[in-house]
Amino acid sequence: MDKTKNTFALTTPLYYVNDLPHIGSAYTTMAADVMARFQRNLGRQVLLITGTDEHGQKIQRTAESKGMQPQEFSNQISAEFVSLWKLLNIKYDRFIRTTNPNHEKIVKEFFARLWESGDIYLGQQKGWYCVSCEEFKEERELIEGNRCPIHTNKEVEWRDEENYFFKLSKYQSRLEELYQSRPDFLQPESRRNEILNFIKGGLQDFSISRVNLEWGFSVPNDPKHTLYVWFDALLGYATALLEPEDEPTLENALAKWWPINLHLIGKDILRFHAVSWPALLMSANLALPERVFGHGFLTKDGQKMGKSLGNTIDPIALIEKYGSDAIRYYFIKEIGFGKDGDFNEGRFIEVVNADLAKNLGNLLNRNLNMIKKYCGGSVPSITGEDVPDDNPLKVIGLQLGEQVKANYEALAFNQACEGIMRLSQACNKYVDEQAPWSLYKQGQQQEVEQVLYVILESVRLAAYLLSPVIPNISSDIYQQLGFGIDFNNQIDIANSVPFAVHGKWGLLSSEQKLGKAQPIFQSIELKN
Ligand code: MSP
C-alpha cells in the first residue's frame, strides 16, 4: 500500500431502496461523515462515497407490491436518502446508484475479468434464500419456522436452479494469508475472529446469477441469467470513483482513488465485504481495500432495527425536533463503534444536555461573559507558552490533540468524544476552584487573565476536535472566538484550520477579536 499517498477514500454501504431510510441506516453514514471530516482536517484529499443499491428480488417485489416499476420506485426512495443526508449534514463526494448506466459497463468488464481467470462456472444452486438479506442461508443458521435469524418475521425460500458460480473455494488460502499478514484489514477484533472462524469451516463457491429475475443486469452472453444483486452492488464502490467526464472503464475508475482506504459496514454484511469482496478482487487481479470495519446494530427492544422488521425510528422527526448536531453527537458518543446500542430518548436528552448544553455551552458562555466583565472583552494578552506547564488544563490540552487523532484513526469515536469532554469537565472544575470573580475582587488581574485564557483556549481546542461530529456547534463556537470559520465548508478546510495548528493547545492569541457571546446549544426540557 502506498503510504505516501495523501488521499483517503471511504465508503458507506450502498443502501437498499426497499424502504425509506431509518436511523439505523443513517448510522453508518454519520460515522463515515465524521471520519471523512476528520481526514479533511488532517489535510488529506478525501472522497466519501455513499449511494443506493437498487437491483434484485427484494426491490423488484417491493416495487410490484406498490404497483410501481422498480426504476420509478428506486428513483423515489433514492431521493429520500439524498435528502436525509442533507438534513444530517453529510458532506459526501459521490452518490452512486447501481442503476446508473456507467455501472453496468463496469460490472460487465469486471465479470469478463473473472471469466478470463477461469473463476466462473455454471452449476446447480440448491438452498434456503432470505430475500431480505439477498443471501443463501445454511440450514443450521435458521430459526424456528424456517425463518432468517436477522429478519425474524420472514421465512426463507427454497431455491433449486441453474446459476453461475464464483470459485470462492479457490481463494481459501489466499484469504487466510490476507487476514494473517494484515491483521488490521478486518476490524474490530471480534468481527475478525468471527470471520476467521467462519472460513475455518472451508469456503464454498457462491452463485452470482439468478434465473427468473428481471430486475438487474444480465449475464454477458447468457441473458436468461441476471447478475446477483451483491455482485453488482459491491462494484458500485468502483463505479463511484469515475470522474463525470471519464469513459466508464475499470482502468479509469481505479486510476486515482483505488484502493479504497476504508469500507464502513454493519455486521450483517461482513462476509460480503471481508470474504467475497477481497476474493472477487483477487480474481480480477486488483488491489484490495485497506480496511473493513463492521459496526454493531442500533436495536429496539434488543432486536435489530430494520426496514424488513418494521421497528424503525424516523430520523427526520428526530432531526426536526433536536437538530442534526445533537443526533450525530448522541450516536457517535454514546455507542461504542463496533458494539450494538439502543436508542432511548430520555438518555439522549440527558447526554446532549450534560455534554453540549452544560459542559461545553455554558462553559463558553460563562467564560466569554467574564472576559467581557474582567478583561474588557478581549482575549487576555498572554500566550499558551506563558502558562506554567503544570497548569491542569494545559497538561490535558497539550496531549489531547494527538490522543483524539489516534482515537479517530482507530474509529474509536466515543473515546475521542469522551477525551474531549474530560477537558471541558476539567475546565468547569477549574473555574469553580479558581473563582476568577474573587481573584478579580482581590485585584489579582494577571491571575484572572490566566484562568480565563486557559479556559477559553481549552474550549477552542474542544470545539475544533469535535468539529467532525458537531460541525454546526463547532462553527458557532469558533465564530464567537472570532474565527471566521465554517466547518461545513469542507472545500478549503485543511488550509483554513489545519489540524497541525488548530489541533494543538495554546493557539489563541490576544490579537483574536472575540465575537458576540450567544448560547450554542439550548438545554432540552425533558417532558414527562
Ligand atoms: N445493499 C446492501 C449493502 C450493499 S454494499 C455494496 C445492504 N443494504 S441495507 O440497506 O440493508 O443496509 C445498509 C447498511 O445499513 C448495512 O451496513 C446495515 O448494517 C446498516 N443497518 C441497517 N439497519 C441497521 C441498524 N438497525 N443498526 C445499524 N446499522 C444498520 O445491506
Coordinates of C-alpha atoms in Angstrom, one line a residue, residues 52-275:
T52 CA -28.1 3.2 -3.2
D53 CA -28.3 -0.5 -4.2
E54 CA -31.3 -0.8 -6.4
H55 CA -31.4 -4.2 -8.1
G56 CA -32.5 -7.6 -7.1
Q57 CA -35.6 -9.5 -6.0
K58 CA -36.2 -7.6 -2.8
I59 CA -36.6 -4.3 -4.6
Q60 CA -38.4 -5.9 -7.5
R61 CA -41.0 -7.4 -5.2
T62 CA -41.4 -4.3 -3.1
A63 CA -42.0 -2.1 -6.2
E64 CA -44.5 -4.7 -7.5
S65 CA -46.4 -4.6 -4.2
K66 CA -46.7 -0.8 -4.6
G67 CA -47.8 -1.2 -8.2
M68 CA -44.8 0.6 -9.5
Q69 CA -41.9 0.0 -11.9
P70 CA -38.7 -0.8 -10.0
Q71 CA -36.9 2.0 -11.6
E72 CA -39.6 4.5 -10.7
F73 CA -39.7 3.2 -7.2
S74 CA -35.9 3.3 -6.8
N75 CA -35.9 6.9 -8.0
Q76 CA -38.3 7.8 -5.3
I77 CA -36.5 6.1 -2.4
S78 CA -33.0 7.0 -3.6
A79 CA -34.1 10.7 -3.5
E80 CA -35.1 10.2 0.2
F81 CA -31.6 9.1 1.0
V82 CA -30.2 12.2 -0.7
S83 CA -32.5 14.4 1.3
L84 CA -31.8 12.7 4.6
W85 CA -28.0 13.0 4.1
K86 CA -28.6 16.7 3.6
L87 CA -30.6 17.0 6.8
L88 CA -27.9 15.1 8.6
N89 CA -25.3 17.4 7.2
I90 CA -23.4 14.6 5.4
K91 CA -20.7 16.0 3.1
Y92 CA -20.4 13.2 0.7
D93 CA -18.4 13.4 -2.5
R94 CA -20.1 10.7 -4.6
F95 CA -23.6 9.3 -4.6
I96 CA -23.6 6.1 -6.7
R97 CA -26.9 4.5 -7.8
T98 CA -26.4 0.9 -9.1
T99 CA -28.9 1.6 -11.8
N100 CA -26.5 4.1 -13.3
P101 CA -25.7 3.1 -16.9
N102 CA -22.0 3.5 -16.4
H103 CA -22.2 1.0 -13.6
E104 CA -23.5 -1.7 -16.0
K105 CA -20.3 -1.3 -18.1
I106 CA -18.0 -1.6 -15.1
V107 CA -19.9 -4.6 -13.8
K108 CA -19.7 -6.4 -17.2
E109 CA -16.0 -5.6 -17.6
F110 CA -15.3 -7.0 -14.2
F111 CA -17.4 -10.1 -14.9
A112 CA -15.2 -10.6 -18.1
R113 CA -12.1 -10.5 -16.0
L114 CA -13.3 -13.2 -13.7
W115 CA -14.3 -15.2 -16.6
E116 CA -10.8 -15.0 -18.1
S117 CA -9.4 -16.0 -14.7
G118 CA -11.4 -19.2 -15.1
D119 CA -13.3 -18.5 -11.9
I120 CA -16.9 -18.6 -13.2
Y121 CA -18.8 -21.8 -14.0
L122 CA -22.3 -22.9 -14.4
G123 CA -23.8 -25.1 -11.6
Q124 CA -26.9 -26.0 -9.7
Q125 CA -27.9 -23.9 -6.7
K126 CA -29.9 -25.6 -4.1
G127 CA -30.6 -23.9 -0.8
W128 CA -32.6 -21.6 1.5
Y129 CA -32.7 -18.0 0.4
C130 CA -33.5 -14.9 2.5
V131 CA -34.8 -12.3 0.2
S132 CA -34.5 -9.6 2.8
C133 CA -30.7 -10.4 3.2
E134 CA -30.5 -11.3 -0.5
E135 CA -28.4 -14.2 0.7
F136 CA -28.5 -18.0 0.9
K137 CA -28.5 -19.3 4.5
E138 CA -27.2 -22.6 5.9
E139 CA -29.9 -24.8 7.3
R140 CA -28.3 -24.7 10.7
E141 CA -28.5 -20.9 10.8
L142 CA -32.3 -20.8 10.5
I143 CA -34.5 -20.2 13.5
E144 CA -37.9 -21.9 14.2
G145 CA -40.4 -21.8 11.4
N146 CA -37.7 -21.6 8.7
R147 CA -37.0 -18.0 9.4
C148 CA -33.9 -15.9 8.9
P149 CA -32.0 -15.1 12.1
I150 CA -31.8 -11.4 11.1
H151 CA -35.3 -11.0 9.6
T152 CA -37.1 -13.0 12.1
N153 CA -40.5 -12.2 10.6
K154 CA -39.5 -13.5 7.2
E155 CA -39.5 -17.1 6.0
V156 CA -36.6 -18.2 3.8
E157 CA -37.5 -19.6 0.4
W158 CA -36.2 -22.9 -1.1
R159 CA -34.3 -22.5 -4.4
D160 CA -33.2 -25.1 -6.8
E161 CA -32.0 -23.5 -10.1
E162 CA -29.1 -23.3 -12.5
N163 CA -26.8 -20.4 -11.6
Y164 CA -23.4 -19.1 -12.5
F165 CA -20.9 -19.7 -9.6
F166 CA -17.8 -17.9 -8.5
K167 CA -15.0 -20.1 -7.3
L168 CA -14.6 -18.7 -3.9
S169 CA -13.1 -22.0 -2.6
K170 CA -10.0 -21.4 -4.8
Y171 CA -9.2 -18.3 -2.6
Q172 CA -9.3 -20.0 0.8
S173 CA -5.6 -19.9 1.4
R174 CA -5.0 -16.5 -0.1
L175 CA -7.7 -15.1 2.2
E176 CA -6.2 -16.8 5.2
E177 CA -2.9 -15.3 4.2
L178 CA -4.6 -11.9 3.9
Y179 CA -6.1 -12.0 7.4
Q180 CA -2.8 -13.2 8.9
S181 CA -0.4 -10.8 7.1
R182 CA -2.7 -7.8 7.5
P183 CA -4.3 -8.0 10.9
D184 CA -5.8 -4.5 10.5
F185 CA -7.6 -5.5 7.4
L186 CA -10.7 -6.5 9.3
Q187 CA -11.9 -4.7 12.4
P188 CA -12.9 -4.7 15.2
E189 CA -11.1 -7.8 16.6
S190 CA -14.4 -9.6 17.5
R191 CA -15.5 -9.4 13.8
R192 CA -12.1 -10.6 12.6
N193 CA -12.4 -13.6 14.9
E194 CA -15.9 -14.3 13.6
I195 CA -14.6 -14.4 10.0
L196 CA -11.5 -16.5 11.0
N197 CA -13.9 -19.0 12.5
F198 CA -16.2 -18.8 9.5
I199 CA -13.5 -19.6 7.0
K200 CA -12.1 -22.4 9.1
G201 CA -15.1 -24.4 8.0
G202 CA -14.0 -24.2 4.4
L203 CA -15.2 -21.7 1.8
Q204 CA -17.9 -22.7 -0.7
D205 CA -18.4 -21.3 -4.1
F206 CA -21.3 -18.9 -4.3
S207 CA -23.8 -18.2 -7.1
I208 CA -23.5 -14.9 -8.8
S209 CA -26.5 -15.1 -11.1
R210 CA -30.2 -15.7 -10.8
V211 CA -32.9 -17.0 -13.2
N212 CA -36.5 -15.8 -13.1
L213 CA -35.4 -12.4 -12.1
E214 CA -35.6 -9.4 -14.4
W215 CA -34.5 -6.5 -12.3
G216 CA -30.7 -6.4 -12.7
F217 CA -28.0 -6.6 -15.3
S218 CA -28.0 -9.6 -17.5
V219 CA -25.1 -12.0 -17.5
P220 CA -22.9 -11.3 -20.6
N221 CA -23.7 -13.8 -23.3
D222 CA -26.4 -15.5 -21.3
P223 CA -29.3 -13.1 -20.9
K224 CA -31.7 -15.6 -19.2
H225 CA -29.4 -15.1 -16.2
T226 CA -29.4 -11.9 -14.2
L227 CA -26.4 -10.9 -12.1
Y228 CA -26.8 -11.5 -8.4
V229 CA -27.5 -8.1 -6.7
W230 CA -24.5 -8.4 -4.4
F231 CA -22.1 -9.0 -7.3
D232 CA -23.4 -5.8 -8.9
A233 CA -23.6 -3.8 -5.6
L234 CA -20.0 -4.3 -4.4
L235 CA -18.8 -3.0 -7.7
G236 CA -20.7 0.2 -7.1
Y237 CA -17.7 1.2 -5.0
A238 CA -15.6 1.1 -8.1
T239 CA -18.0 2.9 -10.4
A240 CA -18.4 5.7 -7.9
L241 CA -14.8 6.6 -8.5
L242 CA -15.3 7.6 -12.1
E243 CA -15.0 11.3 -12.9
P244 CA -18.1 12.5 -14.7
E245 CA -16.2 13.0 -17.9
D246 CA -14.5 9.6 -17.8
E247 CA -15.3 6.7 -20.2
P248 CA -16.7 4.0 -17.9
T249 CA -13.8 1.6 -17.8
L250 CA -12.3 -0.1 -14.8
E251 CA -9.0 1.4 -15.6
N252 CA -10.4 4.9 -15.4
A253 CA -12.5 4.2 -12.4
L254 CA -9.5 2.9 -10.4
A255 CA -6.9 5.4 -11.6
K256 CA -6.9 7.9 -8.7
W257 CA -8.5 6.6 -5.6
W258 CA -8.0 2.9 -5.6
P259 CA -7.6 1.0 -3.4
I260 CA -10.3 2.2 -1.1
N261 CA -8.9 3.0 2.4
L262 CA -12.0 2.2 4.5
H263 CA -15.2 0.3 4.0
L264 CA -17.6 1.1 6.8
I265 CA -20.4 -1.5 7.1
G266 CA -22.8 -3.1 9.6
K267 CA -22.0 -6.5 11.0
D268 CA -24.8 -8.2 8.9
I269 CA -22.9 -7.6 5.7
L270 CA -19.5 -8.6 7.0
R271 CA -19.0 -11.8 4.9
F272 CA -19.7 -10.0 1.7
H273 CA -17.1 -7.4 2.4
A274 CA -14.5 -9.4 4.3
V275 CA -14.6 -12.6 2.3

